[in-house]
Short mmCIF file of C-alpha atoms in Angstrom, two decimals:
data_model
loop_
_atom_site.label_atom_id
_atom_site.label_comp_id
_atom_site.label_asym_id
_atom_site.label_seq_id
_atom_site.Cartn_x
_atom_site.Cartn_y
_atom_site.Cartn_z
CA UNK H 21 5.21 -50.56 -77.70
CA UNK H 22 4.88 -52.24 -81.15
CA UNK H 23 7.90 -51.28 -83.18
CA UNK H 24 6.97 -52.44 -86.66
CA UNK H 25 3.24 -53.05 -86.93
CA UNK H 26 0.27 -54.42 -85.06
CA UNK H 27 -3.06 -56.14 -85.56
CA UNK H 28 -4.69 -52.72 -85.78
CA UNK H 29 -2.99 -52.28 -89.14
CA UNK H 30 -4.88 -55.22 -90.67
CA UNK H 31 -6.46 -53.29 -93.54
CA UNK H 32 -3.07 -51.85 -94.48
CA UNK H 33 -1.49 -55.32 -94.47
CA UNK H 34 -4.26 -56.82 -96.58
CA UNK H 35 -3.67 -54.19 -99.27
CA UNK H 36 0.08 -54.87 -99.34
CA UNK H 37 0.12 -58.68 -99.15
CA UNK H 38 0.93 -60.73 -102.25
CA UNK H 39 -2.24 -61.52 -104.17
CA UNK H 40 -3.23 -65.21 -104.15
CA UNK H 41 -3.65 -65.70 -107.91
CA UNK H 42 -0.63 -64.28 -109.78
CA UNK H 43 -0.06 -64.66 -113.51
CA UNK H 44 1.82 -67.83 -114.41
CA UNK H 45 5.54 -67.27 -114.99
CA UNK H 46 7.55 -69.37 -117.44
CA UNK H 47 10.19 -69.93 -114.74
CA UNK H 48 7.71 -71.53 -112.32
CA UNK H 49 6.61 -74.26 -114.72
CA UNK H 50 6.55 -77.00 -113.62
CA UNK H 51 6.46 -76.30 -109.87
CA UNK H 52 9.18 -77.83 -107.70
CA UNK H 53 8.09 -80.58 -105.25
CA UNK H 54 8.82 -78.19 -102.35
CA UNK H 55 6.86 -75.32 -103.89
CA UNK H 56 4.17 -75.38 -101.17
CA UNK H 57 6.24 -77.05 -98.45
CA UNK H 58 5.10 -77.08 -94.85
CA UNK H 59 7.75 -78.90 -92.86
CA UNK H 60 5.33 -79.54 -89.99
CA UNK H 61 1.52 -79.60 -89.94
CA UNK H 62 1.33 -76.79 -87.40
CA UNK H 63 3.21 -73.52 -87.19
CA UNK H 64 5.97 -73.42 -84.54
CA UNK H 65 5.29 -70.98 -81.71
CA UNK H 66 8.94 -70.02 -81.18
CA UNK H 67 12.19 -69.93 -83.16
CA UNK H 68 15.61 -68.35 -83.01
CA UNK H 69 15.51 -66.69 -86.43
CA UNK H 70 12.43 -66.01 -88.54
CA UNK H 71 12.82 -65.08 -92.22
CA UNK H 72 9.86 -63.51 -94.01
CA UNK H 73 10.04 -64.09 -97.76
CA UNK H 74 11.10 -67.23 -99.63
CA UNK H 75 12.58 -65.74 -102.78
CA UNK H 76 16.25 -65.29 -103.64
CA UNK H 77 16.79 -62.95 -100.66
CA UNK H 78 15.12 -65.14 -98.04
CA UNK H 79 16.45 -68.50 -99.19
CA UNK H 80 19.97 -67.13 -99.73
CA UNK H 81 19.91 -65.73 -96.20
CA UNK H 82 18.80 -69.13 -94.89
CA UNK H 83 21.54 -70.86 -96.89
CA UNK H 84 24.24 -68.50 -95.62
CA UNK H 85 23.03 -68.57 -92.01
CA UNK H 86 23.60 -72.30 -91.80
CA UNK H 87 26.76 -72.18 -93.89
CA UNK H 88 28.22 -69.49 -91.65
CA UNK H 89 27.25 -71.43 -88.53
CA UNK H 90 28.96 -74.57 -89.84
CA UNK H 91 32.21 -72.72 -90.53
CA UNK H 92 32.30 -70.66 -87.33
CA UNK H 93 33.77 -71.45 -83.90
CA UNK H 94 30.17 -71.97 -82.76
CA UNK H 95 29.79 -74.99 -85.05
CA UNK H 96 30.17 -77.32 -82.07
CA UNK H 97 27.00 -75.86 -80.57
CA UNK H 98 23.50 -76.58 -81.92
CA UNK H 99 22.53 -74.49 -84.95
CA UNK H 100 19.83 -71.85 -84.56
CA UNK H 101 16.26 -72.89 -85.26
CA UNK H 102 15.09 -71.05 -88.38
CA UNK H 103 11.55 -70.54 -89.63
CA UNK H 104 11.00 -69.50 -93.26
CA UNK H 105 7.61 -68.00 -94.13
CA UNK H 106 5.97 -66.83 -97.33
CA UNK H 107 2.43 -65.68 -98.09
CA UNK H 108 2.38 -67.69 -101.32
CA UNK H 109 4.48 -70.53 -102.67
CA UNK H 110 8.27 -70.52 -102.54
CA UNK H 111 9.95 -68.14 -104.98
CA UNK H 112 6.64 -66.90 -106.38
CA UNK H 113 7.51 -63.19 -106.16
CA UNK H 114 10.01 -61.14 -108.15
CA UNK H 115 12.69 -63.85 -108.30
CA UNK H 116 10.30 -66.27 -109.98
CA UNK H 117 9.21 -63.61 -112.47
CA UNK H 118 12.37 -61.78 -113.59
CA UNK H 119 14.71 -61.89 -116.59
CA UNK H 120 17.07 -64.55 -115.26
CA UNK H 121 20.37 -62.77 -115.85
CA UNK H 122 22.90 -61.17 -113.50
CA UNK H 123 24.50 -57.90 -114.61
CA UNK H 124 24.47 -54.17 -114.05
CA UNK H 125 23.65 -51.78 -116.88
CA UNK H 126 26.29 -49.25 -117.87
CA UNK H 127 23.66 -46.49 -117.67
CA UNK H 128 22.84 -47.54 -114.09
CA UNK H 129 26.51 -47.22 -113.18
CA UNK H 130 26.72 -43.78 -114.76
CA UNK H 131 23.55 -42.62 -113.00
CA UNK H 132 25.05 -43.73 -109.69
CA UNK H 133 28.32 -41.95 -110.47
CA UNK H 134 26.38 -38.74 -111.17
CA UNK H 135 24.63 -39.13 -107.83
CA UNK H 136 27.38 -40.42 -105.52
CA UNK H 137 30.68 -40.14 -107.40
CA UNK H 138 33.11 -42.33 -109.32
CA UNK H 139 34.06 -44.45 -106.30
CA UNK H 140 30.42 -45.49 -105.85
CA UNK H 141 30.16 -46.59 -109.48
CA UNK H 142 33.34 -48.63 -109.18
CA UNK H 143 32.10 -50.18 -105.93
CA UNK H 144 28.81 -51.26 -107.47
CA UNK H 145 30.51 -52.67 -110.57
CA UNK H 146 32.92 -54.65 -108.38
CA UNK H 147 30.08 -55.92 -106.18
CA UNK H 148 28.10 -57.21 -109.16
CA UNK H 149 31.23 -58.85 -110.59
CA UNK H 150 31.81 -60.52 -107.20
CA UNK H 151 28.19 -61.65 -107.21
CA UNK H 152 28.75 -63.52 -110.46
CA UNK H 153 31.79 -65.25 -108.96
CA UNK H 154 29.85 -66.12 -105.78
CA UNK H 155 26.94 -67.62 -107.70
CA UNK H 156 29.35 -69.66 -109.81
CA UNK H 157 31.06 -70.93 -106.64
CA UNK H 158 27.70 -71.86 -105.11
CA UNK H 159 26.45 -73.90 -108.07
CA UNK H 160 29.81 -75.67 -108.24
CA UNK H 161 29.80 -76.42 -104.51
CA UNK H 162 26.25 -77.80 -104.51
CA UNK H 163 26.55 -80.91 -106.66
CA UNK H 164 24.20 -80.92 -109.62
CA UNK H 165 22.86 -77.41 -109.08
CA UNK H 166 24.64 -75.84 -112.06
CA UNK H 167 22.88 -78.21 -114.44
CA UNK H 168 19.55 -77.93 -112.62
CA UNK H 169 19.42 -74.15 -112.92
CA UNK H 170 21.21 -73.96 -116.31
CA UNK H 171 23.90 -71.65 -114.98
CA UNK H 172 26.05 -69.97 -117.65
CA UNK H 173 28.90 -67.46 -117.45
CA UNK H 174 28.32 -64.95 -120.23
CA UNK H 175 28.86 -61.41 -121.46
CA UNK H 176 25.99 -58.96 -121.69
CA UNK H 177 25.54 -56.08 -124.12
CA UNK H 178 23.90 -52.74 -123.47
CA UNK H 179 22.90 -51.84 -127.03
CA UNK H 180 22.17 -48.24 -128.06
CA UNK H 181 19.99 -47.41 -131.07
CA UNK H 182 19.86 -43.63 -130.87
CA UNK H 183 22.86 -41.77 -132.34
CA UNK H 184 22.89 -39.16 -129.57
CA UNK H 185 22.73 -41.84 -126.86
CA UNK H 186 25.56 -43.75 -128.54
CA UNK H 187 27.72 -40.62 -128.73
CA UNK H 188 27.00 -39.81 -125.08
CA UNK H 189 27.97 -43.33 -123.99
CA UNK H 190 31.18 -43.22 -126.01
CA UNK H 191 32.07 -39.93 -124.34
CA UNK H 192 31.45 -41.36 -120.88
CA UNK H 193 33.46 -44.43 -121.75
CA UNK H 194 36.47 -42.48 -123.00
CA UNK H 195 36.33 -40.20 -119.96
CA UNK H 196 36.52 -43.21 -117.62
CA UNK H 197 39.33 -44.80 -119.62
CA UNK H 198 41.35 -41.58 -119.46
CA UNK H 199 40.85 -41.48 -115.68
CA UNK H 200 42.62 -44.84 -115.56
CA UNK H 201 43.19 -47.07 -112.58
CA UNK H 202 41.70 -50.42 -111.69
CA UNK H 203 38.93 -48.91 -109.57
CA UNK H 204 36.73 -47.64 -112.40
CA UNK H 205 33.42 -48.93 -113.73
CA UNK H 206 34.99 -49.80 -117.11
CA UNK H 207 37.59 -52.21 -115.71
CA UNK H 208 35.89 -55.37 -117.04
CA UNK H 209 33.76 -53.64 -119.65
CA UNK H 210 34.33 -52.79 -123.30
CA UNK H 211 32.90 -50.33 -125.80
CA UNK H 212 31.88 -51.26 -129.35
CA UNK H 213 31.44 -48.42 -131.83
CA UNK H 214 29.00 -48.13 -134.71
CA UNK H 215 31.30 -49.73 -137.28
CA UNK H 216 31.02 -53.12 -135.60
CA UNK H 217 28.03 -52.82 -133.24
CA UNK H 218 25.53 -54.72 -135.40
CA UNK H 219 27.93 -57.53 -136.26
CA UNK H 220 29.26 -57.98 -132.75
CA UNK H 221 25.89 -57.88 -130.98
CA UNK H 222 23.66 -59.34 -133.69
CA UNK H 223 21.20 -56.50 -133.10
CA UNK H 224 19.89 -54.69 -136.17
CA UNK H 225 20.21 -50.92 -136.04
CA UNK H 226 22.74 -50.93 -133.20
CA UNK H 227 24.77 -47.69 -133.09
CA UNK H 228 26.99 -48.67 -130.15
CA UNK H 229 27.23 -51.18 -127.33
CA UNK H 230 28.94 -51.73 -123.99
CA UNK H 231 29.75 -55.30 -122.99
CA UNK H 232 30.21 -56.43 -119.41
CA UNK H 233 30.42 -59.53 -117.23
CA UNK H 234 27.20 -61.47 -116.70
CA UNK H 235 25.77 -64.82 -115.89
CA UNK H 236 22.37 -66.32 -116.45
CA UNK H 237 20.39 -69.02 -114.70
CA UNK H 238 16.90 -70.36 -114.07
CA UNK H 239 16.22 -68.27 -110.95
CA UNK H 240 13.36 -70.40 -109.60
CA UNK H 241 15.36 -73.60 -109.95
CA UNK H 242 18.41 -72.00 -108.31
CA UNK H 243 16.40 -70.90 -105.28
CA UNK H 244 14.52 -74.18 -105.01
CA UNK H 245 17.77 -76.10 -105.43
CA UNK H 246 19.31 -74.23 -102.49
CA UNK H 247 16.16 -74.72 -100.42
CA UNK H 248 15.96 -78.42 -101.17
CA UNK H 249 19.57 -78.98 -100.18
CA UNK H 250 19.26 -77.00 -96.94
CA UNK H 251 16.07 -78.83 -95.95
CA UNK H 252 17.61 -82.21 -96.70
CA UNK H 253 20.86 -81.35 -94.93
CA UNK H 254 19.42 -79.94 -91.71
CA UNK H 255 15.92 -81.35 -91.26
CA UNK H 256 12.78 -79.78 -89.83
CA UNK H 257 14.22 -79.42 -86.33
CA UNK H 258 16.60 -76.77 -87.64
CA UNK H 259 14.85 -75.50 -90.79
CA UNK H 260 11.08 -75.25 -90.68
CA UNK H 261 9.53 -74.03 -93.93
CA UNK H 262 5.93 -72.85 -93.91
CA UNK H 263 4.62 -71.70 -97.28
CA UNK H 264 1.19 -70.16 -97.86
CA UNK H 265 1.42 -68.47 -94.46
CA UNK H 266 0.82 -64.74 -94.74
CA UNK H 267 2.42 -62.52 -92.12
CA UNK H 268 0.02 -59.87 -90.83
CA UNK H 269 2.27 -57.95 -88.50
CA UNK H 270 5.51 -57.88 -86.53
CA UNK H 271 5.70 -56.47 -83.02
CA UNK H 272 9.16 -55.80 -81.60
CA UNK H 273 10.36 -54.79 -78.19
CA UNK H 274 9.64 -58.10 -76.49
CA UNK H 275 11.60 -59.92 -73.81
CA UNK H 276 15.29 -60.05 -74.70
CA UNK H 277 14.63 -58.03 -77.83
CA UNK H 278 12.38 -60.72 -79.30
CA UNK H 279 9.56 -60.05 -81.76
CA UNK H 280 6.08 -61.47 -82.10
CA UNK H 281 5.27 -62.32 -85.71
CA UNK H 282 1.53 -62.55 -86.31
CA UNK H 283 0.41 -64.73 -89.21
CA UNK H 284 -2.87 -66.00 -90.60
CA UNK H 285 -2.12 -69.31 -88.83
CA UNK H 286 -1.10 -67.96 -85.45
CA UNK H 287 1.72 -66.08 -83.71
CA UNK H 288 5.42 -66.94 -83.47
CA UNK H 289 7.88 -65.46 -81.00
CA UNK H 290 11.27 -65.03 -82.67
CA UNK H 291 14.55 -63.88 -81.17
CA UNK H 292 15.53 -62.35 -84.50
CA UNK H 293 13.60 -61.42 -87.65
CA UNK H 294 14.80 -60.91 -91.23
CA UNK H 295 12.60 -59.04 -93.70
CA UNK H 296 13.37 -60.46 -97.15
CA UNK H 297 10.16 -58.95 -98.45
CA UNK H 298 11.28 -56.50 -101.16
CA UNK H 299 8.25 -54.59 -102.51
CA UNK H 300 5.98 -55.93 -99.77
CA UNK H 301 8.11 -54.53 -96.93
CA UNK H 302 6.03 -51.39 -96.21
CA UNK H 303 3.08 -53.58 -95.24
CA UNK H 304 5.09 -55.03 -92.37
CA UNK H 305 7.53 -52.26 -91.47
CA UNK H 306 5.66 -48.99 -91.69
CA UNK H 307 8.80 -46.86 -91.54
CA UNK H 308 9.57 -48.08 -95.09
CA UNK H 309 6.27 -46.80 -96.46
CA UNK H 310 7.18 -44.38 -99.25
CA UNK H 311 10.80 -45.55 -99.01
CA UNK H 312 10.26 -48.86 -100.79
CA UNK H 313 7.47 -48.56 -103.32
CA UNK H 314 5.98 -51.51 -105.26
CA UNK H 315 5.65 -51.33 -109.01
CA UNK H 316 4.64 -53.73 -111.75
CA UNK H 317 6.57 -54.94 -114.78
CA UNK H 318 5.98 -57.28 -117.71
CA UNK H 319 8.00 -60.25 -118.94
CA UNK H 320 7.49 -62.79 -121.72
CA UNK H 321 8.90 -66.08 -122.98
CA UNK H 322 9.38 -66.33 -126.73
CA UNK H 323 9.87 -69.65 -128.51
CA UNK H 324 10.03 -71.04 -132.06
CA UNK H 325 6.58 -71.61 -133.54
CA UNK H 326 5.15 -75.10 -133.85
CA UNK H 327 7.32 -77.28 -136.06
CA UNK H 328 10.12 -74.69 -136.20
CA UNK H 329 13.69 -75.31 -135.10
CA UNK H 330 15.56 -72.83 -132.84
CA UNK H 331 17.68 -70.28 -134.69
CA UNK H 332 21.31 -71.32 -135.14
CA UNK H 333 23.83 -70.11 -134.15
CA UNK H 334 22.45 -69.70 -130.64
CA UNK H 335 22.69 -66.22 -129.09
CA UNK H 336 25.36 -66.50 -126.40
CA UNK H 337 24.94 -63.08 -124.74
CA UNK H 338 22.26 -61.36 -122.68
CA UNK H 339 21.11 -57.85 -123.51
CA UNK H 340 19.65 -54.55 -122.48
CA UNK H 341 18.23 -52.86 -125.56
CA UNK H 342 18.37 -49.09 -125.08
CA UNK H 343 15.92 -47.77 -127.67
CA UNK H 344 15.98 -44.42 -125.85
CA UNK H 345 16.53 -43.04 -122.37
CA UNK H 346 13.03 -44.11 -121.27
CA UNK H 347 12.73 -47.15 -123.57
CA UNK H 348 14.86 -49.99 -122.25
CA UNK H 349 14.15 -53.73 -122.51
CA UNK H 350 16.12 -56.72 -121.22
CA UNK H 351 16.63 -60.01 -123.01
CA UNK H 352 18.02 -63.39 -121.98
CA UNK H 353 18.48 -66.16 -124.59
CA UNK H 354 17.81 -69.59 -123.09
CA UNK H 355 19.90 -72.73 -123.75
CA UNK H 356 16.95 -74.37 -125.55
CA UNK H 357 16.70 -71.54 -128.07
CA UNK H 358 13.87 -69.72 -126.32
CA UNK H 359 14.10 -66.08 -125.24
CA UNK H 360 13.01 -64.34 -122.05
CA UNK H 361 12.37 -60.65 -122.67
CA UNK H 362 10.95 -57.95 -120.44
CA UNK H 363 10.05 -54.30 -120.74
CA UNK H 364 7.71 -52.28 -122.92
CA UNK H 365 7.14 -49.90 -120.02
CA UNK H 366 7.27 -46.86 -122.28
CA UNK H 367 3.89 -47.94 -123.68
CA UNK H 368 2.17 -47.20 -120.38
CA UNK H 369 4.63 -45.08 -118.38
CA UNK H 370 2.24 -42.13 -118.10
CA UNK H 371 -0.68 -44.33 -116.99
CA UNK H 372 0.68 -44.73 -113.48
CA UNK H 373 -2.46 -46.38 -112.18
CA UNK H 374 -1.55 -49.43 -114.28
CA UNK H 375 1.82 -50.09 -112.66
CA UNK H 376 2.80 -47.74 -109.84
CA UNK H 377 2.27 -48.48 -106.14
CA UNK H 378 0.55 -51.82 -106.75
CA UNK H 379 1.22 -55.38 -105.57
CA UNK H 380 -1.26 -56.94 -107.99
CA UNK H 381 0.56 -59.34 -110.32
CA UNK H 382 -2.66 -61.23 -111.12
CA UNK H 383 -3.29 -59.21 -114.28
CA UNK H 384 -1.37 -58.25 -117.39
CA UNK H 385 -0.67 -54.65 -118.42
CA UNK H 386 -3.26 -53.94 -121.08
CA UNK H 387 -1.27 -51.52 -123.32
CA UNK H 388 1.46 -54.17 -123.77
CA UNK H 389 -1.12 -56.76 -124.79
CA UNK H 390 -3.06 -54.37 -127.03
CA UNK H 391 0.10 -53.28 -128.85
CA UNK H 392 1.22 -56.92 -129.21
CA UNK H 393 4.60 -55.55 -128.19
CA UNK H 394 6.42 -58.87 -127.87
CA UNK H 395 4.96 -60.36 -131.06
CA UNK H 396 7.69 -60.42 -133.70
CA UNK H 397 10.18 -58.98 -131.20
CA UNK H 398 13.16 -61.07 -132.32
CA UNK H 399 12.28 -60.67 -135.97
CA UNK H 400 12.29 -56.87 -135.60
CA UNK H 401 15.48 -56.52 -133.61
CA UNK H 402 17.92 -59.36 -134.31
CA UNK H 403 19.80 -60.13 -137.49
CA UNK H 404 19.17 -63.65 -138.77
CA UNK H 405 15.87 -63.98 -136.91
CA UNK H 406 13.65 -62.42 -139.59
CA UNK H 407 12.23 -65.80 -140.67
CA UNK H 408 12.54 -67.55 -137.30
CA UNK H 409 8.83 -67.81 -136.61
CA UNK H 410 9.56 -66.94 -132.97
CA UNK H 411 6.34 -66.16 -131.11
CA UNK H 412 5.06 -65.41 -127.62
CA UNK H 413 4.68 -68.62 -125.62
CA UNK H 414 3.76 -66.93 -122.33
CA UNK H 415 3.50 -63.48 -120.80
CA UNK H 416 3.29 -62.53 -117.14
CA UNK H 417 3.78 -59.71 -114.65
CA UNK H 418 5.81 -59.28 -111.47
CA UNK H 419 6.14 -56.82 -108.61
CA UNK H 420 9.42 -54.99 -107.91
CA UNK H 421 10.42 -52.57 -105.17
CA UNK H 422 11.82 -49.13 -106.01
CA UNK H 423 13.66 -46.72 -103.72
CA UNK H 424 14.15 -42.94 -104.08
CA UNK H 425 17.93 -43.21 -104.42
CA UNK H 426 17.87 -46.30 -106.63
CA UNK H 427 19.76 -48.61 -104.26
CA UNK H 428 18.49 -51.26 -101.82
CA UNK H 429 18.11 -51.12 -98.05
CA UNK H 430 20.41 -53.63 -96.33
CA UNK H 431 21.20 -54.12 -92.65
CA UNK H 432 19.66 -53.67 -89.22
CA UNK H 433 16.29 -51.93 -89.28
CA UNK H 434 16.91 -48.46 -87.77
CA UNK H 435 15.57 -48.18 -84.26
CA UNK H 436 15.05 -51.93 -83.85
CA UNK H 437 17.09 -54.30 -81.72
CA UNK H 438 16.86 -57.66 -83.52
CA UNK H 439 15.37 -56.99 -86.94
CA UNK H 440 17.23 -56.91 -90.26
CA UNK H 441 16.23 -56.13 -93.82
CA UNK H 442 17.33 -56.74 -97.39
CA UNK H 443 14.80 -55.21 -99.77
CA UNK H 444 14.19 -52.52 -102.39
CA UNK H 445 16.25 -53.87 -105.28
CA UNK H 446 14.78 -51.63 -108.02
CA UNK H 447 14.32 -54.53 -110.43
CA UNK H 448 17.98 -55.58 -110.21
CA UNK H 449 17.98 -58.03 -107.32
CA UNK H 450 19.60 -60.92 -109.18
CA UNK H 451 22.82 -58.93 -109.34
CA UNK H 452 22.83 -57.80 -105.71
CA UNK H 453 21.14 -60.29 -103.43
CA UNK H 454 23.36 -63.35 -102.93
CA UNK H 455 26.29 -61.57 -101.26
CA UNK H 456 23.98 -59.08 -99.55
CA UNK H 457 22.27 -62.08 -97.96
CA UNK H 458 25.63 -63.44 -96.87
CA UNK H 459 26.38 -60.13 -95.17
CA UNK H 460 22.99 -60.09 -93.46
CA UNK H 461 23.54 -63.66 -92.26
CA UNK H 462 26.75 -62.55 -90.54
CA UNK H 463 24.99 -59.57 -88.99
CA UNK H 464 22.20 -61.79 -87.67
CA UNK H 465 24.37 -64.63 -86.37
CA UNK H 466 27.05 -62.62 -84.60
CA UNK H 467 25.69 -59.07 -84.56
CA UNK H 468 28.52 -58.06 -86.88
CA UNK H 469 28.26 -54.38 -87.92
CA UNK H 470 27.28 -53.68 -91.52
CA UNK H 471 30.76 -52.35 -92.24
CA UNK H 472 32.51 -55.51 -91.02
CA UNK H 473 30.74 -58.35 -92.84
CA UNK H 474 33.58 -58.77 -95.33
CA UNK H 475 31.15 -59.41 -98.18
CA UNK H 476 31.78 -56.22 -100.15
CA UNK H 477 28.31 -54.72 -99.77
CA UNK H 478 28.62 -51.08 -100.90
CA UNK H 479 28.40 -48.65 -97.99
CA UNK H 480 25.55 -46.75 -99.64
CA UNK H 481 23.30 -49.86 -99.44
CA UNK H 482 23.13 -49.52 -95.65
CA UNK H 483 19.65 -48.73 -94.37
CA UNK H 484 19.77 -45.68 -92.09
CA UNK H 485 17.45 -43.20 -90.43
CA UNK H 486 18.71 -40.58 -92.86
CA UNK H 487 17.74 -42.68 -95.88
CA UNK H 488 14.32 -43.35 -94.36
CA UNK H 489 13.61 -39.62 -94.56
CA UNK H 490 13.96 -39.75 -98.35
CA UNK H 491 10.55 -40.83 -99.63
CA UNK H 492 8.98 -41.39 -103.01
#
């Protein structure tokens, strides 16, 4: 019996596949030489491991699978054959369209603490901090990658403009400090009060701020750098990459627990399948319908106007600007003086048909364009930028995957023998994926239980039958 989906679900799949003509992201310009790679002219008919999705989740899983094989007792045996598929070009989904920084917002930590308790908040904070260290180690290990993807260790500020929000955050901060101990969400974070908030952050009108560990990078170049190195290192006999190959359905329950993956170019029988499909997961694994829900966001690249020099001194931090509880933007200054900024959702929040439950990133969100929200953004919000002439160079949209409890689904797909998932990152995948993928790689290679991967994935990320009952 088909365990995930079948050809009879074709209409459903077509409505949940990535659209072929997305808006053009700043990060994906120019395209990498492997952007549309097909390692072989024809699609393989069998493989050991098949990964669906060639963004940060899929490529990181591929990278870790082969890294784990090389360092394991099984290294003397041939590596598994791995097939990487994507409906569009490599890294053309959320990873190629996001803000480019790695952090967790203080408000996100506090929301999690309210939901699951203080230990959960501390666990998430520690996992994100470990992610930053792991990304740093990866770009240092892979020669030249740090420069290619412009990796930077930084601090990030959550900046609060509303007096009541600032007072609330200060109260939460002091409460956590009084609780003491290393295992709290404030361990590597600091609070800045109103007296110094503007001067420390550079943000006009700041009433308070919380700083925390962060890093930034060019996400597309990081993913493509990993992919290029893996392809060069292992060759097509081990790593077969087939871009522009949409998956229509996955049928489990085959011989030896294998699955048949049906694509627009034919079928592949795989011993194991990894769904690195984020918002697009429900189209392939129906049990995640209503559990992972796609939604659309807006991002822009700002740059000095023609003939203008970048503002000096350069902004060295990344930001979340908390204009109010439902008005939060993110901002990532680039090494060249440009700015990547995303948000403006409050302009269209109530018009759900514009953004909710859609996989269409081929169009912009009209209220953002009509309001010219990102025009003059730096001039309005940052001290010293009033005469910068900074203007919108490009604007685009991307599709994210939300979950009812606000945390991703990681691990073995409930009820399936040889299928795993890492998806539903709620717009925060940069800060969660790399080590989650390492954990999934260990589960896939050696059938290691979720709890024993040794990668620090928080227990509440585990995908379970119970969590599948909680639907949006």
